[in-house]
Coordinates of C-alpha atoms and ligand atoms in Angstrom, one line a residue:
X477 CA -23.2 -54.0 4.7
X478 CA -26.9 -54.9 5.8
X479 CA -28.2 -54.1 1.8
X480 CA -32.0 -54.6 1.5
X481 CA -32.7 -55.9 -3.1
X482 CA -36.2 -55.2 -4.1
X483 CA -36.7 -56.8 -7.4
X484 CA -35.5 -60.7 -7.7
X485 CA -35.7 -61.1 -10.9
X486 CA -32.5 -62.1 -12.4
X487 CA -30.8 -58.1 -11.5
X488 CA -31.8 -58.2 -8.7
X489 CA -32.0 -62.3 -7.5
X490 CA -28.3 -62.2 -9.1
X491 CA -26.5 -58.7 -7.0
X492 CA -28.3 -61.0 -3.6
X493 CA -26.9 -63.8 -4.3
X494 CA -23.6 -62.0 -5.5
X495 CA -24.1 -59.4 -2.3
X496 CA -24.1 -62.7 0.4
X497 CA -21.4 -64.7 -1.1
X498 CA -19.3 -61.3 -0.8
X499 CA -20.0 -61.5 3.5
X500 CA -23.4 -58.8 3.5
X501 CA -26.1 -59.5 5.1
X502 CA -28.1 -58.8 2.7
X503 CA -32.4 -59.0 2.7
X504 CA -35.0 -59.5 -0.7
X505 CA -37.8 -58.9 -1.3
X506 CA -39.7 -58.9 -4.7
X507 CA -43.9 -58.3 -5.0
X508 CA -44.5 -61.1 -6.5
X509 CA -45.2 -64.7 -4.0
X510 CA -43.5 -67.6 -5.7
X511 CA -40.5 -64.9 -6.5
X512 CA -40.0 -65.1 -2.6
X513 CA -40.9 -68.5 -2.3
X514 CA -37.7 -70.3 -4.9
X515 CA -35.8 -67.0 -3.7
X516 CA -36.6 -68.3 -0.3
X517 CA -36.1 -71.9 -0.9
X518 CA -32.4 -71.6 -2.7
X519 CA -31.4 -69.3 0.4
X520 CA -31.9 -72.6 2.5
X521 CA -29.8 -74.8 0.2
X522 CA -26.6 -71.6 -0.1
X523 CA -23.7 -71.9 1.6
X524 CA -24.3 -70.9 5.5
X525 CA -21.4 -68.0 5.5
X526 CA -24.0 -66.8 1.7
X527 CA -27.2 -66.7 2.8
X528 CA -29.3 -64.4 2.1
X529 CA -32.5 -63.2 3.2
X530 CA -36.6 -62.9 2.0
X531 CA -38.7 -60.6 4.0
X532 CA -42.7 -60.7 3.9
X533 CA -43.2 -56.8 2.8
X534 CA -41.1 -54.3 0.8
X535 CA -40.9 -52.3 4.5
X536 CA -39.7 -55.4 6.1
X537 CA -36.1 -55.0 4.3
X538 CA -36.4 -51.4 5.5
X539 CA -35.3 -51.8 8.3
X540 CA -31.6 -51.9 9.0
X541 CA -30.0 -51.5 5.2
X542 CA -28.2 -49.0 5.1
X543 CA -28.6 -48.6 1.6
X544 CA -31.7 -50.5 -0.3
X545 CA -31.2 -51.9 -4.2
X546 CA -33.9 -50.9 -6.3
X547 CA -33.9 -53.5 -9.6
X548 CA -38.3 -53.9 -11.1
X549 CA -38.1 -52.4 -14.0
X550 CA -38.8 -49.7 -14.7
X551 CA -42.7 -49.6 -14.9
X552 CA -42.6 -50.7 -10.8
X553 CA -39.6 -48.3 -9.9
X554 CA -42.4 -45.0 -8.6
X555 CA -44.0 -47.8 -6.2
X556 CA -41.8 -48.7 -5.0
X557 CA -40.1 -45.2 -4.4
X558 CA -43.4 -44.4 -2.9
X559 CA -43.2 -47.3 0.0
X560 CA -39.5 -46.5 0.5
X561 CA -40.9 -42.5 1.2
X562 CA -44.1 -43.8 3.4
X563 CA -41.7 -46.6 5.8
X564 CA -39.5 -42.4 6.2
X565 CA -36.8 -44.6 5.4
X566 CA -33.5 -42.2 5.3
X567 CA -30.4 -44.0 4.3
X568 CA -29.2 -44.4 0.0
X569 CA -30.9 -46.4 -2.0
X570 CA -29.8 -47.4 -6.5
X571 CA -30.9 -48.9 -8.3
X572 CA -30.3 -51.3 -11.4
X573 CA -32.8 -49.8 -14.0
X574 CA -31.0 -49.5 -17.6
X575 CA -32.3 -45.7 -17.9
X576 CA -31.0 -43.3 -15.9
X577 CA -33.1 -39.6 -16.1
X578 CA -36.2 -41.3 -15.9
X579 CA -35.2 -42.9 -12.6
X580 CA -34.1 -39.3 -11.3
X581 CA -37.1 -37.8 -12.4
X582 CA -38.9 -40.6 -10.3
X583 CA -36.8 -39.9 -7.3
X584 CA -37.2 -36.5 -6.9
X585 CA -41.2 -36.5 -8.0
X586 CA -41.1 -39.4 -5.0
X587 CA -39.1 -39.6 -3.0
X588 CA -39.3 -36.7 -0.8
X589 CA -37.7 -33.9 1.4
X590 CA -36.8 -34.0 5.6
X591 CA -38.1 -30.5 7.0
X592 CA -34.9 -29.1 6.9
X593 CA -35.7 -28.8 2.5
X594 CA -32.7 -31.9 2.3
X595 CA -33.6 -35.7 0.6
X596 CA -35.4 -37.9 3.4
X597 CA -33.0 -40.9 1.5
X598 CA -29.3 -40.4 -0.1
X599 CA -29.4 -42.0 -4.3
X600 CA -27.5 -42.9 -6.3
X601 CA -27.7 -43.7 -10.3
X602 CA -26.8 -47.2 -11.8
X603 CA -26.8 -49.9 -14.0
X604 CA -24.4 -53.1 -14.1
X605 CA -24.3 -53.6 -17.9
X606 CA -24.7 -57.2 -17.6
X607 CA -27.7 -59.9 -18.5
X608 CA -28.9 -63.0 -20.3
X609 CA -32.2 -63.6 -22.9
X610 CA -33.3 -66.2 -19.8
X611 CA -35.0 -64.2 -17.0
X612 CA -36.1 -64.5 -12.6
X613 CA -34.8 -65.8 -9.8
X614 CA -34.0 -68.7 -11.2
X615 CA -31.9 -67.8 -13.9
X616 CA -29.6 -65.3 -11.2
X617 CA -26.3 -66.3 -11.0
X618 CA -23.8 -64.5 -8.6
X619 CA -20.7 -64.1 -10.9
X620 CA -23.0 -62.3 -13.0
X621 CA -21.5 -59.2 -13.1
X622 CA -17.2 -60.2 -12.6
X623 CA -15.8 -58.1 -14.9
X624 CA -18.3 -56.1 -15.9
X625 CA -19.7 -52.1 -16.6
X626 CA -21.1 -50.7 -13.4
X627 CA -21.9 -47.3 -14.2
X628 CA -23.0 -45.1 -11.3
X629 CA -24.1 -41.7 -12.2
X630 CA -22.2 -38.9 -11.0
X631 CA -24.5 -35.4 -11.8
X632 CA -25.6 -31.8 -9.3
X633 CA -27.1 -33.3 -7.7
X634 CA -25.3 -36.6 -6.8
X635 CA -23.4 -36.3 -3.0
X636 CA -19.2 -38.0 -3.3
X637 CA -19.6 -39.3 -0.4
X638 CA -22.5 -41.1 -1.8
X639 CA -21.8 -42.4 -4.0
X640 CA -17.8 -43.3 -2.9
X641 CA -20.2 -45.7 -0.5
X642 CA -21.9 -47.6 -3.4
X643 CA -18.7 -47.2 -5.4
X644 CA -16.8 -49.2 -3.1
X645 CA -19.3 -52.2 -2.4
X646 CA -19.8 -52.4 -6.1
X647 CA -16.1 -52.8 -6.9
X648 CA -16.2 -55.5 -4.2
X649 CA -18.7 -57.4 -6.8
X650 CA -15.3 -57.1 -9.4
X651 CA -16.7 -54.9 -11.3
X652 CA -15.9 -52.2 -13.6
X653 CA -17.0 -49.1 -12.1
X654 CA -18.0 -46.5 -15.0
X655 CA -18.3 -42.8 -13.7
X656 CA -20.4 -40.5 -16.0
X657 CA -23.8 -38.6 -16.4
X658 CA -27.5 -40.0 -16.8
X659 CA -27.4 -38.0 -20.2
X660 CA -24.4 -39.8 -21.0
X661 CA -25.2 -43.0 -19.5
X662 CA -28.7 -43.0 -21.5
X663 CA -27.2 -41.2 -25.2
X664 CA -24.5 -44.2 -24.7
X665 CA -27.3 -47.5 -23.8
X666 CA -29.6 -46.9 -26.1
X667 CA -26.9 -47.4 -28.9
X668 CA -25.3 -50.8 -27.7
X669 CA -27.9 -52.3 -26.0
X670 CA -31.6 -51.0 -26.6
X671 CA -31.4 -50.8 -30.5
X672 CA -30.0 -53.5 -30.3
X673 CA -32.9 -55.5 -28.5
X674 CA -34.9 -54.2 -30.8
X675 CA -32.3 -55.2 -34.6
X676 CA -33.4 -58.5 -33.1
X677 CA -36.3 -58.5 -32.3
X678 CA -36.6 -56.9 -36.1
X679 CA -33.9 -60.1 -37.3
X680 CA -36.5 -62.7 -35.7
X681 CA -39.3 -61.3 -36.8
X682 CA -38.8 -61.2 -40.5
X683 CA -37.2 -64.7 -40.9
X684 CA -39.9 -66.1 -41.5
X685 CA -39.1 -67.3 -44.8
X686 CA -38.7 -70.8 -46.0
X687 CA -35.6 -72.8 -44.4
X688 CA -34.9 -70.0 -42.1
X689 CA -35.1 -72.1 -39.2
X690 CA -33.2 -75.2 -40.8
X691 CA -30.2 -72.7 -41.9
X692 CA -30.0 -70.4 -39.0
X693 CA -26.2 -70.3 -38.4
X694 CA -23.3 -68.4 -35.7
X695 CA -25.0 -65.0 -38.0
X696 CA -28.1 -65.6 -37.1
X697 CA -27.4 -66.8 -33.4
X698 CA -25.4 -63.9 -32.4
X699 CA -27.9 -60.9 -33.8
X700 CA -31.1 -62.2 -32.4
X701 CA -30.0 -64.3 -28.9
X702 CA -31.2 -60.3 -26.8
X703 CA -35.0 -62.0 -29.2
X704 CA -35.6 -64.1 -26.3
X705 CA -35.5 -62.2 -24.3
X706 CA -38.9 -61.0 -22.1
X707 CA -41.1 -59.2 -24.5
X708 CA -41.9 -56.9 -21.5
X709 CA -38.4 -55.9 -20.2
X710 CA -38.2 -55.3 -24.2
X711 CA -40.5 -52.4 -23.7
X712 CA -39.2 -51.5 -20.2
X713 CA -36.1 -50.4 -21.3
X714 CA -36.3 -48.5 -25.3
X715 CA -40.8 -47.8 -24.3
X716 CA -38.5 -45.7 -21.4
X717 CA -35.4 -44.2 -23.0
X718 CA -37.5 -43.1 -25.7
X719 CA -36.0 -40.6 -27.2
X720 CA -31.9 -41.1 -27.5
X721 CA -33.7 -44.5 -28.5
X722 CA -34.9 -42.4 -32.0
X723 CA -32.1 -40.9 -32.7
X724 CA -30.0 -44.3 -31.8
X725 CA -32.3 -45.8 -34.1
X726 CA -32.4 -42.6 -36.8
X727 CA -28.3 -43.1 -36.9
X728 CA -28.9 -47.1 -37.4
X729 CA -31.6 -47.1 -40.3
X730 CA -29.3 -44.4 -42.0
X731 CA -26.7 -46.9 -42.5
X732 CA -28.9 -49.4 -43.1
X733 CA -30.5 -47.0 -46.2
X734 CA -26.2 -47.0 -47.2
X735 CA -26.1 -50.0 -47.4
X736 CA -29.5 -50.3 -49.3
X737 CA -28.0 -47.9 -51.7
X738 CA -24.5 -49.9 -53.1
X739 CA -26.6 -52.5 -53.0
X740 CA -27.9 -51.1 -56.3
X741 CA -24.9 -49.1 -57.1
X742 CA -22.6 -50.5 -60.7
X743 CA -21.1 -52.8 -59.0
X744 CA -22.6 -54.1 -56.2
X745 CA -20.1 -55.6 -54.8
X746 CA -16.9 -52.8 -54.3
X747 CA -19.7 -51.0 -52.6
X748 CA -21.2 -53.2 -50.1
X749 CA -18.1 -53.9 -49.5
X750 CA -16.7 -49.5 -49.0
X751 CA -20.0 -49.9 -46.6
X752 CA -18.6 -52.0 -44.9
X753 CA -15.4 -51.7 -44.1
X754 CA -16.1 -48.9 -40.9
X755 CA -18.3 -51.3 -39.3
X756 CA -14.6 -53.8 -39.3
X757 CA -13.0 -51.8 -38.2
X758 CA -14.7 -50.8 -35.1
X759 CA -15.3 -54.6 -34.4
X760 CA -12.2 -55.3 -34.4
X761 CA -10.9 -53.0 -32.6
X762 CA -12.9 -54.4 -29.2
X763 CA -11.7 -54.7 -27.4
X764 CA -8.7 -52.0 -26.8
X765 CA -5.7 -52.0 -25.4
X766 CA -5.6 -50.4 -22.3
X767 CA -3.1 -48.9 -19.9
X768 CA -2.0 -49.5 -16.5
X769 CA -3.2 -49.3 -13.4
X770 CA -3.9 -44.7 -12.4
X771 CA -4.7 -44.0 -9.1
X772 CA -7.3 -41.1 -9.1
X773 CA -8.2 -38.5 -6.9
X774 CA -12.6 -39.5 -5.8
X775 CA -13.0 -35.9 -6.7
X776 CA -15.9 -35.4 -9.5
X777 CA -14.3 -33.8 -12.0
X778 CA -11.3 -36.2 -12.0
X779 CA -14.2 -39.8 -11.5
X780 CA -16.3 -37.8 -15.2
X781 CA -13.2 -37.1 -17.0
X782 CA -12.3 -41.3 -16.8
X783 CA -15.4 -42.6 -17.4
X784 CA -15.4 -39.6 -20.2
X785 CA -12.4 -40.7 -21.5
X786 CA -14.1 -43.9 -21.8
X787 CA -12.1 -45.7 -18.2
X788 CA -13.1 -47.3 -15.5
X789 CA -12.4 -47.8 -11.5
X790 CA -11.1 -50.9 -10.4
X791 CA -10.9 -50.1 -6.4
X792 CA -11.6 -46.6 -4.1
X793 CA -8.9 -46.4 -1.6
X794 CA -10.0 -47.4 2.4
X795 CA -9.7 -43.6 3.5
X796 CA -11.9 -42.6 0.1
X797 CA -9.3 -40.1 -1.4
X798 CA -8.2 -41.6 -4.5
X799 CA -9.3 -44.5 -6.6
X800 CA -8.0 -47.1 -8.6
X801 CA -8.5 -46.1 -12.4
X802 CA -7.6 -48.2 -16.0
X803 CA -7.5 -45.7 -18.9
X804 CA -7.3 -45.8 -22.5
X805 CA -3.7 -46.2 -24.0
Ligands
LIG257 O1 -26.4 -60.0 -22.6 C1 -27.8 -60.0 -22.5 O2 -28.4 -61.0 -23.0 C2 -28.2 -58.6 -21.6 O3 -28.6 -58.5 -22.4 C3 -27.3 -58.1 -20.8 C4 -28.0 -56.7 -21.1 C5 -27.9 -55.5 -23.3 O4 -26.1 -56.5 -23.2 O5 -28.1 -55.4 -23.3 C6 -29.1 -56.5 -21.2 C7 -30.0 -55.9 -20.2 C8 -29.1 -54.5 -19.1 O6 -29.6 -54.0 -18.8 C9 -27.2 -54.5 -20.0 C10 -26.7 -55.4 -20.2

């Protein structure tokens, strides 16, 4: 498949590398000339059968692309969609942005419609649940996505054929494809990704006490790792999902208030122990056990039921009628 990757930071760069390594024609573009030069130099050093291209302009990437993958931060997505629409691109668009409802709204506003009222290009919202605290093409890795959950949104507006095309491609990267809606995705990532970034930053901000730097060990290191992420990326993720993040933050603050009350109880040891028990139970029950694989029809109803139950897809059959699914036990 010919895939254009727009935005060559950690995620876009890793996608470019992974697609090229998988035998696809991958052509990337980044608005920053220094990033383009770095990606071009790296391509020259890659094995000949896993080499990607870097275009001089976004428009150049669209010429042969069957699929355009937008891997920029949310604030840049509108401008990229405008350029895709201005070029009259009529293929398929996906993205790797960490919030899905705002991107869907931008697509609806910006991607344009054919005269007959049909969309100019197809769109399937995506989000690979992978990353690291280091940013930029220099940190990109062809194996970054292996084993990760890759959300592909399946909403009323999604064309199933388009969805299956993107799902087939990303399963080749060794990911777990999670079919879900944009709303369910945005609520879930507020809890498991966005608020943890705020919490990591809060822990780091509060760490300016004597001896902290000397004594910090595993708990501080694990709890604050993502505070090293570029502040602009944390801001784009959380600010772009402010409604669900506020709700998840309120839930966390309520938990911390309970912890505070436990510390003020007559028997703080017993009270904090009782407070900590449910968290221990949740954390130690992960990862959950999984049943053997099953074959399910690639019908939106079955795909969404799988995602809702906590399952995922590992492959799509060549005739696209069925998929290999892993369901929770
Ligand atoms: O591992 C990390 O460093 C990450 O922050 C990855 C992480 C996350 O787990 O929150 C960050 C943002 C992405 O959109 C998905 C995953």
